[in-house]
PDB file of C-alpha atoms and ligand atoms in Angstrom:
ATOM      1  CA  MET A   1     -17.624  -2.876  -1.490  1.00  0.00           C
ATOM      2  CA  SER A   2     -15.010  -5.502  -0.311  1.00  0.00           C
ATOM      3  CA  ILE A   3     -13.139  -3.256   2.493  1.00  0.00           C
ATOM      4  CA  VAL A   4     -14.541   0.306   3.331  1.00  0.00           C
ATOM      5  CA  VAL A   5     -12.200   2.237   5.863  1.00  0.00           C
ATOM      6  CA  GLU A   6     -13.881   5.512   7.154  1.00  0.00           C
ATOM      7  CA  ASN A   7     -12.035   8.277   9.003  1.00  0.00           C
ATOM      8  CA  VAL A   8      -9.587   5.760  10.884  1.00  0.00           C
ATOM      9  CA  THR A   9      -7.185   7.212  13.557  1.00  0.00           C
ATOM     10  CA  LYS A  10      -4.843   4.953  15.714  1.00  0.00           C
ATOM     11  CA  ILE A  11      -2.876   6.502  18.295  1.00  0.00           C
ATOM     12  CA  TYR A  12      -0.050   4.709  20.181  1.00  0.00           C
ATOM     13  CA  GLY A  13       0.570   6.596  23.333  1.00  0.00           C
ATOM     14  CA  THR A  14       0.924  10.057  22.050  1.00  0.00           C
ATOM     15  CA  GLN A  15       1.576   9.013  18.648  1.00  0.00           C
ATOM     16  CA  ARG A  16      -0.851   9.359  15.780  1.00  0.00           C
ATOM     17  CA  ALA A  17       0.190   6.368  13.508  1.00  0.00           C
ATOM     18  CA  LEU A  18      -2.969   6.943  11.327  1.00  0.00           C
ATOM     19  CA  ASP A  19      -4.864  10.166  11.005  1.00  0.00           C
ATOM     20  CA  HIS A  20      -8.237  10.199   9.673  1.00  0.00           C
ATOM     21  CA  VAL A  21      -7.474   7.591   7.116  1.00  0.00           C
ATOM     22  CA  SER A  22     -10.817   6.660   4.642  1.00  0.00           C
ATOM     23  CA  PHE A  23     -10.444   4.417   1.350  1.00  0.00           C
ATOM     24  CA  SER A  24     -12.674   1.501   0.133  1.00  0.00           C
ATOM     25  CA  VAL A  25     -11.822  -1.183  -2.041  1.00  0.00           C
ATOM     26  CA  GLU A  26     -13.945  -3.113  -4.349  1.00  0.00           C
ATOM     27  CA  PRO A  27     -14.007  -6.586  -5.043  1.00  0.00           C
ATOM     28  CA  GLY A  28     -11.604  -7.459  -7.595  1.00  0.00           C
ATOM     29  CA  GLU A  29      -9.249  -4.984  -7.284  1.00  0.00           C
ATOM     30  CA  ILE A  30      -5.573  -5.211  -5.997  1.00  0.00           C
ATOM     31  CA  VAL A  31      -4.525  -2.362  -4.101  1.00  0.00           C
ATOM     32  CA  GLY A  32      -1.282  -1.323  -3.298  1.00  0.00           C
ATOM     33  CA  LEU A  33      -0.843   0.521  -0.144  1.00  0.00           C
ATOM     34  CA  LEU A  34       2.298   2.303  -0.820  1.00  0.00           C
ATOM     35  CA  GLY A  35       4.595   4.325   1.754  1.00  0.00           C
ATOM     36  CA  PRO A  36       7.860   4.630   3.631  1.00  0.00           C
ATOM     37  CA  ASN A  37       8.689   2.784   6.620  1.00  0.00           C
ATOM     38  CA  GLY A  38       6.567   4.154   9.124  1.00  0.00           C
ATOM     39  CA  ALA A  39       3.704   5.376   7.158  1.00  0.00           C
ATOM     40  CA  GLY A  40       1.207   3.148   8.916  1.00  0.00           C
ATOM     41  CA  LYS A  41       1.092   0.366   6.425  1.00  0.00           C
ATOM     42  CA  SER A  42       1.416  -2.194   8.945  1.00  0.00           C
ATOM     43  CA  THR A  43      -0.940  -0.667  11.626  1.00  0.00           C
ATOM     44  CA  MET A  44      -3.500  -0.020   8.864  1.00  0.00           C
ATOM     45  CA  MET A  45      -3.416  -4.026   7.924  1.00  0.00           C
ATOM     46  CA  LYS A  46      -3.810  -5.003  11.668  1.00  0.00           C
ATOM     47  CA  ILE A  47      -6.763  -2.799  12.218  1.00  0.00           C
ATOM     48  CA  ILE A  48      -8.456  -4.298   8.904  1.00  0.00           C
ATOM     49  CA  THR A  49      -7.254  -7.832  10.022  1.00  0.00           C
ATOM     50  CA  CYS A  50      -8.699  -7.198  13.617  1.00  0.00           C
ATOM     51  CA  PHE A  51      -5.434  -7.554  15.326  1.00  0.00           C
ATOM     52  CA  ILE A  52      -5.921  -4.125  16.951  1.00  0.00           C
ATOM     53  CA  PRO A  53      -8.400  -2.107  17.426  1.00  0.00           C
ATOM     54  CA  GLN A  54      -8.613   1.627  15.800  1.00  0.00           C
ATOM     55  CA  ASN A  55      -9.098   4.879  17.949  1.00  0.00           C
ATOM     56  CA  GLU A  56     -11.592   6.314  15.867  1.00  0.00           C
ATOM     57  CA  GLY A  57     -13.417   5.339  12.838  1.00  0.00           C
ATOM     58  CA  ASP A  58     -15.175   2.365  10.991  1.00  0.00           C
ATOM     59  CA  VAL A  59     -14.046  -0.797   9.216  1.00  0.00           C
ATOM     60  CA  THR A  60     -15.956  -2.974   7.278  1.00  0.00           C
ATOM     61  CA  VAL A  61     -14.599  -6.217   5.705  1.00  0.00           C
ATOM     62  CA  CYS A  62     -17.348  -7.771   3.273  1.00  0.00           C
ATOM     63  CA  GLY A  63     -20.141  -6.141   4.927  1.00  0.00           C
ATOM     64  CA  PHE A  64     -18.690  -7.278   8.576  1.00  0.00           C
ATOM     65  CA  ASN A  65     -17.636  -4.531  10.775  1.00  0.00           C
ATOM     66  CA  VAL A  66     -14.277  -5.105  12.331  1.00  0.00           C
ATOM     67  CA  LYS A  67     -15.075  -4.348  15.904  1.00  0.00           C
ATOM     68  CA  GLU A  68     -18.902  -5.878  16.094  1.00  0.00           C
ATOM     69  CA  ASN A  69     -18.198  -9.191  13.952  1.00  0.00           C
ATOM     70  CA  PRO A  70     -14.491 -10.020  13.966  1.00  0.00           C
ATOM     71  CA  LEU A  71     -15.180 -13.766  13.661  1.00  0.00           C
ATOM     72  CA  ASP A  72     -17.070 -13.057  10.157  1.00  0.00           C
ATOM     73  CA  VAL A  73     -14.276 -10.663   9.133  1.00  0.00           C
ATOM     74  CA  LYS A  74     -11.387 -12.790   9.821  1.00  0.00           C
ATOM     75  CA  ARG A  75     -13.328 -15.854   8.158  1.00  0.00           C
ATOM     76  CA  CYS A  76     -13.289 -13.576   4.621  1.00  0.00           C
ATOM     77  CA  ILE A  77      -9.940 -12.654   5.086  1.00  0.00           C
ATOM     78  CA  GLY A  78      -6.378 -14.181   4.282  1.00  0.00           C
ATOM     79  CA  TYR A  79      -3.636 -12.489   6.163  1.00  0.00           C
ATOM     80  CA  LEU A  80       0.085 -12.319   5.295  1.00  0.00           C
ATOM     81  CA  PRO A  81       1.907 -10.285   8.441  1.00  0.00           C
ATOM     82  CA  GLU A  82       5.060  -8.432   7.784  1.00  0.00           C
ATOM     83  CA  GLN A  83       7.103 -10.650   9.701  1.00  0.00           C
ATOM     84  CA  ASN A  84       5.555 -13.913   8.023  1.00  0.00           C
ATOM     85  CA  PRO A  85       5.407 -15.858  11.383  1.00  0.00           C
ATOM     86  CA  LEU A  86       6.113 -19.620  10.901  1.00  0.00           C
ATOM     87  CA  TYR A  87       6.828 -22.480  12.996  1.00  0.00           C
ATOM     88  CA  PHE A  88      10.118 -23.815  11.338  1.00  0.00           C
ATOM     89  CA  GLU A  89      10.372 -27.269  13.401  1.00  0.00           C
ATOM     90  CA  MET A  90       6.892 -27.860  11.527  1.00  0.00           C
ATOM     91  CA  TYR A  91       6.656 -29.657   8.116  1.00  0.00           C
ATOM     92  CA  VAL A  92       4.944 -27.846   5.246  1.00  0.00           C
ATOM     93  CA  ARG A  93       1.958 -30.116   5.374  1.00  0.00           C
ATOM     94  CA  GLU A  94       1.742 -30.743   8.772  1.00  0.00           C
ATOM     95  CA  TYR A  95       1.949 -26.727   8.961  1.00  0.00           C
ATOM     96  CA  LEU A  96      -0.983 -26.063   6.818  1.00  0.00           C
ATOM     97  CA  GLU A  97      -3.124 -29.025   8.100  1.00  0.00           C
ATOM     98  CA  PHE A  98      -2.907 -27.301  11.487  1.00  0.00           C
ATOM     99  CA  ILE A  99      -3.709 -24.116  10.304  1.00  0.00           C
ATOM    100  CA  GLY A 100      -6.918 -25.534   8.333  1.00  0.00           C
ATOM    101  CA  GLN A 101      -8.154 -27.207  11.634  1.00  0.00           C
ATOM    102  CA  LEU A 102      -7.702 -23.634  13.621  1.00  0.00           C
ATOM    103  CA  HIS A 103      -9.979 -22.285  10.736  1.00  0.00           C
ATOM    104  CA  LYS A 104     -12.356 -25.280  11.632  1.00  0.00           C
ATOM    105  CA  ILE A 105     -12.890 -25.611   7.355  1.00  0.00           C
ATOM    106  CA  PRO A 106     -15.764 -27.565   6.817  1.00  0.00           C
ATOM    107  CA  ASN A 107     -14.730 -30.871   4.529  1.00  0.00           C
ATOM    108  CA  PHE A 108     -10.854 -29.964   5.263  1.00  0.00           C
ATOM    109  CA  ASN A 109      -8.743 -32.809   4.125  1.00  0.00           C
ATOM    110  CA  LYS A 110      -5.898 -33.950   2.164  1.00  0.00           C
ATOM    111  CA  LYS A 111      -7.388 -32.672  -1.132  1.00  0.00           C
ATOM    112  CA  THR A 112      -7.839 -29.164   0.370  1.00  0.00           C
ATOM    113  CA  ILE A 113      -4.228 -29.183   1.040  1.00  0.00           C
ATOM    114  CA  ASP A 114      -2.766 -30.562  -2.164  1.00  0.00           C
ATOM    115  CA  THR A 115      -4.838 -27.795  -3.909  1.00  0.00           C
ATOM    116  CA  ILE A 116      -3.252 -24.974  -1.885  1.00  0.00           C
ATOM    117  CA  ILE A 117       0.269 -26.444  -2.043  1.00  0.00           C
ATOM    118  CA  GLU A 118      -0.376 -26.541  -5.804  1.00  0.00           C
ATOM    119  CA  ARG A 119      -1.578 -23.182  -6.063  1.00  0.00           C
ATOM    120  CA  THR A 120       1.799 -21.610  -4.616  1.00  0.00           C
ATOM    121  CA  GLY A 121       3.939 -23.938  -6.238  1.00  0.00           C
ATOM    122  CA  LEU A 122       5.008 -26.133  -3.072  1.00  0.00           C
ATOM    123  CA  GLU A 123       5.172 -28.913  -4.553  1.00  0.00           C
ATOM    124  CA  LEU A 124       8.931 -29.864  -4.434  1.00  0.00           C
ATOM    125  CA  GLU A 125       9.223 -28.558  -0.945  1.00  0.00           C
ATOM    126  CA  GLN A 126       5.726 -30.155   0.454  1.00  0.00           C
ATOM    127  CA  LYS A 127       7.864 -32.808   2.650  1.00  0.00           C
ATOM    128  CA  LYS A 128      10.476 -30.395   3.968  1.00  0.00           C
ATOM    129  CA  LYS A 129      10.779 -28.630   7.356  1.00  0.00           C
ATOM    130  CA  ILE A 130       9.755 -24.831   7.108  1.00  0.00           C
ATOM    131  CA  GLY A 131      12.952 -23.911   8.610  1.00  0.00           C
ATOM    132  CA  ALA A 132      14.583 -25.779   5.823  1.00  0.00           C
ATOM    133  CA  LEU A 133      13.149 -23.606   3.112  1.00  0.00           C
ATOM    134  CA  SER A 134      14.685 -20.680   1.212  1.00  0.00           C
ATOM    135  CA  LYS A 135      12.953 -17.496   2.296  1.00  0.00           C
ATOM    136  CA  GLY A 136      11.022 -17.347  -1.117  1.00  0.00           C
ATOM    137  CA  TYR A 137       9.375 -20.732  -0.373  1.00  0.00           C
ATOM    138  CA  LYS A 138       8.656 -19.620   3.280  1.00  0.00           C
ATOM    139  CA  GLN A 139       6.868 -16.593   1.626  1.00  0.00           C
ATOM    140  CA  ARG A 140       4.722 -19.319  -0.581  1.00  0.00           C
ATOM    141  CA  VAL A 141       3.958 -21.008   2.763  1.00  0.00           C
ATOM    142  CA  GLY A 142       2.613 -18.194   4.395  1.00  0.00           C
ATOM    143  CA  LEU A 143       0.822 -17.331   1.136  1.00  0.00           C
ATOM    144  CA  ALA A 144      -0.666 -20.689   1.094  1.00  0.00           C
ATOM    145  CA  GLN A 145      -1.492 -20.174   5.003  1.00  0.00           C
ATOM    146  CA  ALA A 146      -3.338 -17.546   4.295  1.00  0.00           C
ATOM    147  CA  LEU A 147      -5.191 -19.033   1.029  1.00  0.00           C
ATOM    148  CA  ILE A 148      -6.311 -22.285   2.943  1.00  0.00           C
ATOM    149  CA  HIS A 149      -9.732 -20.997   4.117  1.00  0.00           C
ATOM    150  CA  ASP A 150     -10.191 -19.911   0.642  1.00  0.00           C
ATOM    151  CA  PRO A 151     -10.969 -16.041   1.754  1.00  0.00           C
ATOM    152  CA  GLU A 152     -12.288 -13.444  -0.370  1.00  0.00           C
ATOM    153  CA  VAL A 153      -9.769 -11.228   0.816  1.00  0.00           C
ATOM    154  CA  LEU A 154      -6.057 -11.297   0.775  1.00  0.00           C
ATOM    155  CA  ILE A 155      -4.004  -8.543   3.033  1.00  0.00           C
ATOM    156  CA  LEU A 156      -0.439  -9.142   2.331  1.00  0.00           C
ATOM    157  CA  ASP A 157       2.180  -7.069   4.288  1.00  0.00           C
ATOM    158  CA  GLU A 158       5.459  -6.371   2.425  1.00  0.00           C
ATOM    159  CA  PRO A 159       5.262  -9.892   0.601  1.00  0.00           C
ATOM    160  CA  THR A 160       8.433  -9.576  -1.454  1.00  0.00           C
ATOM    161  CA  THR A 161      10.666  -7.637   1.355  1.00  0.00           C
ATOM    162  CA  GLY A 162      13.938  -9.803   1.789  1.00  0.00           C
ATOM    163  CA  LEU A 163      13.873 -11.915  -1.439  1.00  0.00           C
ATOM    164  CA  ASP A 164      16.166 -12.012  -4.050  1.00  0.00           C
ATOM    165  CA  PRO A 165      14.912 -10.557  -7.777  1.00  0.00           C
ATOM    166  CA  ASN A 166      14.283 -14.131  -8.630  1.00  0.00           C
ATOM    167  CA  GLN A 167      11.954 -14.941  -5.965  1.00  0.00           C
ATOM    168  CA  ILE A 168      10.638 -11.463  -6.245  1.00  0.00           C
ATOM    169  CA  VAL A 169       9.528 -12.125  -9.777  1.00  0.00           C
ATOM    170  CA  ASP A 170       7.833 -15.428  -8.801  1.00  0.00           C
ATOM    171  CA  ILE A 171       5.785 -14.207  -6.036  1.00  0.00           C
ATOM    172  CA  ARG A 172       4.775 -11.066  -8.033  1.00  0.00           C
ATOM    173  CA  GLU A 173       3.489 -13.350 -10.315  1.00  0.00           C
ATOM    174  CA  LEU A 174       1.651 -15.542  -8.007  1.00  0.00           C
ATOM    175  CA  ILE A 175       0.013 -12.443  -6.547  1.00  0.00           C
ATOM    176  CA  VAL A 176      -1.464 -11.243  -9.590  1.00  0.00           C
ATOM    177  CA  ASP A 177      -2.554 -14.643 -10.544  1.00  0.00           C
ATOM    178  CA  LEU A 178      -4.165 -14.564  -7.087  1.00  0.00           C
ATOM    179  CA  GLY A 179      -5.748 -11.271  -7.603  1.00  0.00           C
ATOM    180  CA  ARG A 180      -7.616 -12.748 -10.632  1.00  0.00           C
ATOM    181  CA  LYS A 181     -10.473 -13.874  -8.111  1.00  0.00           C
ATOM    182  CA  LYS A 182      -9.735 -12.255  -4.969  1.00  0.00           C
ATOM    183  CA  THR A 183      -9.327  -8.690  -3.708  1.00  0.00           C
ATOM    184  CA  VAL A 184      -5.979  -8.115  -2.490  1.00  0.00           C
ATOM    185  CA  ILE A 185      -4.525  -5.222  -0.617  1.00  0.00           C
ATOM    186  CA  LEU A 186      -0.579  -5.473  -0.209  1.00  0.00           C
ATOM    187  CA  SER A 187       1.733  -3.081   0.955  1.00  0.00           C
ATOM    188  CA  THR A 188       5.034  -2.115  -0.181  1.00  0.00           C
ATOM    189  CA  HIS A 189       7.774   0.716   0.293  1.00  0.00           C
ATOM    190  CA  ILE A 190       8.892  -0.316  -3.758  1.00  0.00           C
ATOM    191  CA  MET A 191       7.468   2.131  -6.170  1.00  0.00           C
ATOM    192  CA  GLN A 192       7.887  -0.657  -8.877  1.00  0.00           C
ATOM    193  CA  GLU A 193       6.155  -3.024  -7.076  1.00  0.00           C
ATOM    194  CA  VAL A 194       2.853  -1.442  -7.342  1.00  0.00           C
ATOM    195  CA  GLU A 195       3.286  -0.676 -10.846  1.00  0.00           C
ATOM    196  CA  ALA A 196       4.095  -4.263 -11.589  1.00  0.00           C
ATOM    197  CA  ILE A 197       0.944  -5.702  -9.374  1.00  0.00           C
ATOM    198  CA  CYS A 198      -1.530  -3.171  -8.487  1.00  0.00           C
ATOM    199  CA  ASN A 199      -4.508  -1.910 -10.443  1.00  0.00           C
ATOM    200  CA  ARG A 200      -4.422   0.802  -8.146  1.00  0.00           C
ATOM    201  CA  SER A 201      -2.178   2.862  -5.473  1.00  0.00           C
ATOM    202  CA  ILE A 202      -2.833   4.236  -2.212  1.00  0.00           C
ATOM    203  CA  ILE A 203      -0.090   6.582  -0.940  1.00  0.00           C
ATOM    204  CA  ILE A 204       0.389   7.030   2.890  1.00  0.00           C
ATOM    205  CA  ASN A 205       2.779   8.720   4.734  1.00  0.00           C
ATOM    206  CA  LYS A 206       3.127   9.782   8.290  1.00  0.00           C
ATOM    207  CA  GLY A 207      -0.590   8.292   8.696  1.00  0.00           C
ATOM    208  CA  LYS A 208      -2.259  10.068   6.002  1.00  0.00           C
ATOM    209  CA  ILE A 209      -3.341   9.239   2.620  1.00  0.00           C
ATOM    210  CA  VAL A 210      -1.552  11.608   0.063  1.00  0.00           C
ATOM    211  CA  ALA A 211      -2.840  10.158  -3.220  1.00  0.00           C
ATOM    212  CA  ASP A 212      -5.225   7.561  -4.608  1.00  0.00           C
ATOM    213  CA  ALA A 213      -5.521   6.919  -7.743  1.00  0.00           C
ATOM    214  CA  PRO A 214      -5.462   3.990 -10.606  1.00  0.00           C
ATOM    215  CA  THR A 215      -1.892   3.131 -10.938  1.00  0.00           C
ATOM    216  CA  SER A 216      -1.708   3.773 -14.375  1.00  0.00           C
ATOM    217  CA  GLU A 217      -2.998   7.025 -14.186  1.00  0.00           C
ATOM    218  CA  LEU A 218      -0.703   7.789 -11.175  1.00  0.00           C
ATOM    219  CA  SER A 219       2.298   6.860 -13.457  1.00  0.00           C
ATOM    220  CA  SER A 220       1.014   9.342 -16.459  1.00  0.00           C
ATOM    221  CA  LEU A 221      -0.120  12.057 -13.654  1.00  0.00           C
ATOM    222  CA  ILE A 222       3.085  11.916 -11.796  1.00  0.00           C
ATOM    223  CA  GLY A 223       5.211  11.065 -14.975  1.00  0.00           C
ATOM    224  CA  ASN A 224       3.996  14.140 -16.475  1.00  0.00           C
ATOM    225  CA  SER A 225       4.544  16.287 -13.477  1.00  0.00           C
ATOM    226  CA  SER A 226       6.801  19.206 -13.250  1.00  0.00           C
ATOM    227  CA  ILE A 227       8.462  21.604 -10.836  1.00  0.00           C
ATOM    228  CA  LEU A 228       8.254  25.123 -12.173  1.00  0.00           C
ATOM    229  CA  THR A 229      11.040  27.169 -10.502  1.00  0.00           C
ATOM    230  CA  VAL A 230       9.680  30.881 -10.131  1.00  0.00           C
ATOM    231  CA  GLU A 231      11.544  34.029  -9.019  1.00  0.00           C
ATOM    232  CA  PHE A 232       9.436  36.880  -8.597  1.00  0.00           C
ATOM    233  CA  ASN A 233      10.698  40.668  -7.728  1.00  0.00           C
ATOM    234  CA  ALA A 234       8.481  40.791  -4.400  1.00  0.00           C
ATOM    235  CA  ILE A 235       7.831  38.420  -1.240  1.00  0.00           C
ATOM    236  CA  VAL A 236       4.932  36.364  -2.285  1.00  0.00           C
ATOM    237  CA  PRO A 237       2.532  34.422   0.475  1.00  0.00           C
ATOM    238  CA  LYS A 238       2.584  30.480  -0.142  1.00  0.00           C
ATOM    239  CA  ASN A 239      -1.217  30.556   0.298  1.00  0.00           C
ATOM    240  CA  LYS A 240      -1.308  32.855  -2.640  1.00  0.00           C
ATOM    241  CA  LEU A 241       0.771  30.548  -4.733  1.00  0.00           C
ATOM    242  CA  LEU A 242      -1.462  27.437  -3.505  1.00  0.00           C
ATOM    243  CA  GLY A 243      -4.315  29.330  -5.034  1.00  0.00           C
ATOM    244  CA  ILE A 244      -3.058  29.319  -8.737  1.00  0.00           C
ATOM    245  CA  LYS A 245      -4.951  26.592 -10.407  1.00  0.00           C
ATOM    246  CA  GLY A 246      -2.665  23.353 -11.044  1.00  0.00           C
ATOM    247  CA  VAL A 247      -0.561  24.303  -8.232  1.00  0.00           C
ATOM    248  CA  VAL A 248      -0.265  21.263  -5.804  1.00  0.00           C
ATOM    249  CA  ASP A 249       2.560  22.350  -3.437  1.00  0.00           C
ATOM    250  CA  ALA A 250       4.994  25.600  -3.066  1.00  0.00           C
ATOM    251  CA  GLU A 251       8.189  25.186  -1.651  1.00  0.00           C
ATOM    252  CA  LYS A 252      10.269  28.190  -0.978  1.00  0.00           C
ATOM    253  CA  VAL A 253      13.715  28.039  -2.198  1.00  0.00           C
ATOM    254  CA  SER A 254      14.558  31.657  -0.927  1.00  0.00           C
ATOM    255  CA  GLU A 255      12.718  35.045  -0.037  1.00  0.00           C
ATOM    256  CA  LYS A 256      11.499  35.663  -3.670  1.00  0.00           C
ATOM    257  CA  ILE A 257      12.574  32.139  -5.311  1.00  0.00           C
ATOM    258  CA  TRP A 258       9.509  29.425  -5.208  1.00  0.00           C
ATOM    259  CA  GLN A 259       9.641  26.116  -6.616  1.00  0.00           C
ATOM    260  CA  LEU A 260       5.893  24.736  -7.431  1.00  0.00           C
ATOM    261  CA  THR A 261       5.023  21.393  -7.986  1.00  0.00           C
ATOM    262  CA  THR A 262       2.568  20.935 -10.633  1.00  0.00           C
ATOM    263  CA  THR A 263       0.420  17.962 -12.182  1.00  0.00           C
ATOM    264  CA  HIS A 264       0.074  17.535 -15.658  1.00  0.00           C
ATOM    265  CA  GLU A 265      -0.672  21.121 -16.926  1.00  0.00           C
ATOM    266  CA  ASP A 266       1.665  23.861 -18.014  1.00  0.00           C
ATOM    267  CA  ILE A 267       0.837  26.989 -15.872  1.00  0.00           C
ATOM    268  CA  ARG A 268       3.477  29.020 -16.887  1.00  0.00           C
ATOM    269  CA  GLN A 269       0.786  31.477 -18.092  1.00  0.00           C
ATOM    270  CA  ARG A 270      -1.284  31.175 -15.012  1.00  0.00           C
ATOM    271  CA  VAL A 271       1.738  31.992 -12.549  1.00  0.00           C
ATOM    272  CA  PHE A 272       2.111  35.270 -15.220  1.00  0.00           C
ATOM    273  CA  ASP A 273      -1.836  36.465 -14.994  1.00  0.00           C
ATOM    274  CA  PHE A 274      -1.157  36.089 -11.169  1.00  0.00           C
ATOM    275  CA  ALA A 275       1.670  38.351 -10.894  1.00  0.00           C
ATOM    276  CA  VAL A 276       0.241  40.549 -13.004  1.00  0.00           C
ATOM    277  CA  GLN A 277      -2.991  40.524 -10.869  1.00  0.00           C
ATOM    278  CA  GLU A 278      -0.612  40.923  -7.962  1.00  0.00           C
ATOM    279  CA  HIS A 279       1.310  44.173  -9.429  1.00  0.00           C
ATOM    280  CA  ILE A 280       4.765  42.135  -9.037  1.00  0.00           C
ATOM    281  CA  ALA A 281       6.830  41.117 -11.800  1.00  0.00           C
ATOM    282  CA  VAL A 282       8.121  37.406 -12.849  1.00  0.00           C
ATOM    283  CA  LEU A 283      11.789  37.653 -13.419  1.00  0.00           C
ATOM    284  CA  SER A 284      12.467  33.903 -14.451  1.00  0.00           C
ATOM    285  CA  MET A 285      10.352  30.983 -14.897  1.00  0.00           C
ATOM    286  CA  ASN A 286      12.136  27.426 -15.549  1.00  0.00           C
ATOM    287  CA  ILE A 287      10.337  23.719 -15.774  1.00  0.00           C
ATOM    288  CA  GLU A 288      11.648  20.396 -14.853  1.00  0.00           C
ATOM    289  CA  LYS A 289      10.116  17.322 -15.629  1.00  0.00           C
ATOM    290  CA  ARG A 290       9.965  14.857 -12.557  1.00  0.00           C
ATOM    291  CA  LYS A 291      10.484  11.126 -12.738  1.00  0.00           C
ATOM    292  CA  LEU A 292       7.994   9.058 -10.616  1.00  0.00           C
ATOM    293  CA  GLU A 293      10.392   8.201  -7.816  1.00  0.00           C
ATOM    294  CA  GLU A 294      10.776  11.945  -7.214  1.00  0.00           C
ATOM    295  CA  VAL A 295       7.341  12.572  -6.665  1.00  0.00           C
ATOM    296  CA  PHE A 296       6.801   9.609  -4.453  1.00  0.00           C
ATOM    297  CA  HIS A 297       9.681  11.127  -2.797  1.00  0.00           C
ATOM    298  CA  SER A 298       8.098  14.494  -2.515  1.00  0.00           C
ATOM    299  CA  LEU A 299       4.826  13.474  -1.433  1.00  0.00           C
ATOM    300  CA  THR A 300       6.133  11.459   1.443  1.00  0.00           C
ATOM    301  CA  LYS A 301       9.109  13.340   2.391  1.00  0.00           C
TER     302      LYS A 301
HETATM  303  P1  ADP B   1       4.700   0.845   8.335  1.00  0.00           P
HETATM  304  O1  ADP B   1       4.113  -0.409   8.147  1.00  0.00           O
HETATM  305  O2  ADP B   1       4.278   1.827   7.248  1.00  0.00           O
HETATM  306  O3  ADP B   1       6.251   0.851   8.191  1.00  0.00           O
HETATM  307  P2  ADP B   1       3.681   1.138  10.964  1.00  0.00           P
HETATM  308  O4  ADP B   1       2.167   1.010  10.896  1.00  0.00           O
HETATM  309  O5  ADP B   1       4.442  -0.404  11.197  1.00  0.00           O
HETATM  310  O6  ADP B   1       4.383   1.726   9.872  1.00  0.00           O
HETATM  311  O7  ADP B   1       3.619   1.969  12.367  1.00  0.00           O
HETATM  312  C1  ADP B   1       3.475   3.246  12.030  1.00  0.00           C
HETATM  313  C2  ADP B   1       3.962   4.223  13.117  1.00  0.00           C
HETATM  314  O8  ADP B   1       3.416   3.541  14.581  1.00  0.00           O
HETATM  315  C3  ADP B   1       5.337   3.904  13.200  1.00  0.00           C
HETATM  316  O9  ADP B   1       5.910   5.293  13.856  1.00  0.00           O
HETATM  317  C4  ADP B   1       5.684   3.259  14.442  1.00  0.00           C
HETATM  318  O10 ADP B   1       7.040   3.427  14.882  1.00  0.00           O
HETATM  319  C5  ADP B   1       4.539   3.560  15.207  1.00  0.00           C
HETATM  320  N1  ADP B   1       3.943   2.306  15.575  1.00  0.00           N
HETATM  321  C6  ADP B   1       3.614   0.964  15.312  1.00  0.00           C
HETATM  322  N2  ADP B   1       3.543   0.216  15.953  1.00  0.00           N
HETATM  323  C7  ADP B   1       3.537   0.582  17.365  1.00  0.00           C
HETATM  324  C8  ADP B   1       3.369   0.110  18.925  1.00  0.00           C
HETATM  325  N3  ADP B   1       2.768  -1.256  18.894  1.00  0.00           N
HETATM  326  N4  ADP B   1       3.424   0.968  19.604  1.00  0.00           N
HETATM  327  C9  ADP B   1       4.076   2.076  19.846  1.00  0.00           C
HETATM  328  N5  ADP B   1       4.319   2.914  18.186  1.00  0.00           N
HETATM  329  C10 ADP B   1       4.048   1.987  16.986  1.00  0.00           C
HETATM  330 MG1   MG B   2       5.184  -2.409   7.890  1.00  0.00          MG
END
């Protein structure tokens, strides 16, 4: 395993930013951490990269524990933070040289920088000051900085936020390319981003994981998911509805009308059987197919 996160909780003051989060990432995976603003994505990444400590739980990266061996962890991680902090007064090459020296890379030389510059498509911009670059190229410098010590794992916090559509396509292509040889976790609040880049999606909301599945499965699962609106002739408690196989959520519309979220199954027969068993009647049932975005919305509202 490249990354193992076990039962991690992070509390800021009185706020639980992460609540018993567990997942693991295998070498070579590109995993998307997907969730709305404030979900806890950056917090998770800062813990994995040893920038802040968790209150509870364990994290290991390439076999090293973040609390016991932070230097070893940092050595195998390249990190692009959310705000991509750069020294605008520095020249691109000068900055990368500076970062390379910070990492104390063995045999670090001009060639190492040339390779990184080529890898991140910075050839034409390499002699400019960072402050003079477009946002897309600043992001490439951020990626170059994360890659300079050839880490096994890349942690990219909202790498395409604030870029224009062309820059987004370029950076996504670059990440997919980098992901061929490295383990990547990237965060985003955009559904299409995980569909475009990630093999696997972990949806996080209010500090909790609400879904973790291969992206292809997630979209087919979610694509087929539906909302079943049922009207009964009596009041039914929510926990009983959640007991019906295939029901993942139940939302009350009025006293006797419920909206049941289902995955990929048609559960109408089961709802009917349930009503019979409860000695109540089903007055109406209506299925609506749901779009990917709506399911993300309902999982994270
Ligand atoms: P995301 O990256 O998914 O937008 P964050 O991890 O940045 O979410 O934040 C998760 C929650 O923790 C938010 O409600 C945020 O306000 C809170 N938070 C983040 N950093 C701090 C901090 N240093 N002090 C207090 N609260 C924080
Ligand atoms: Mg964030």
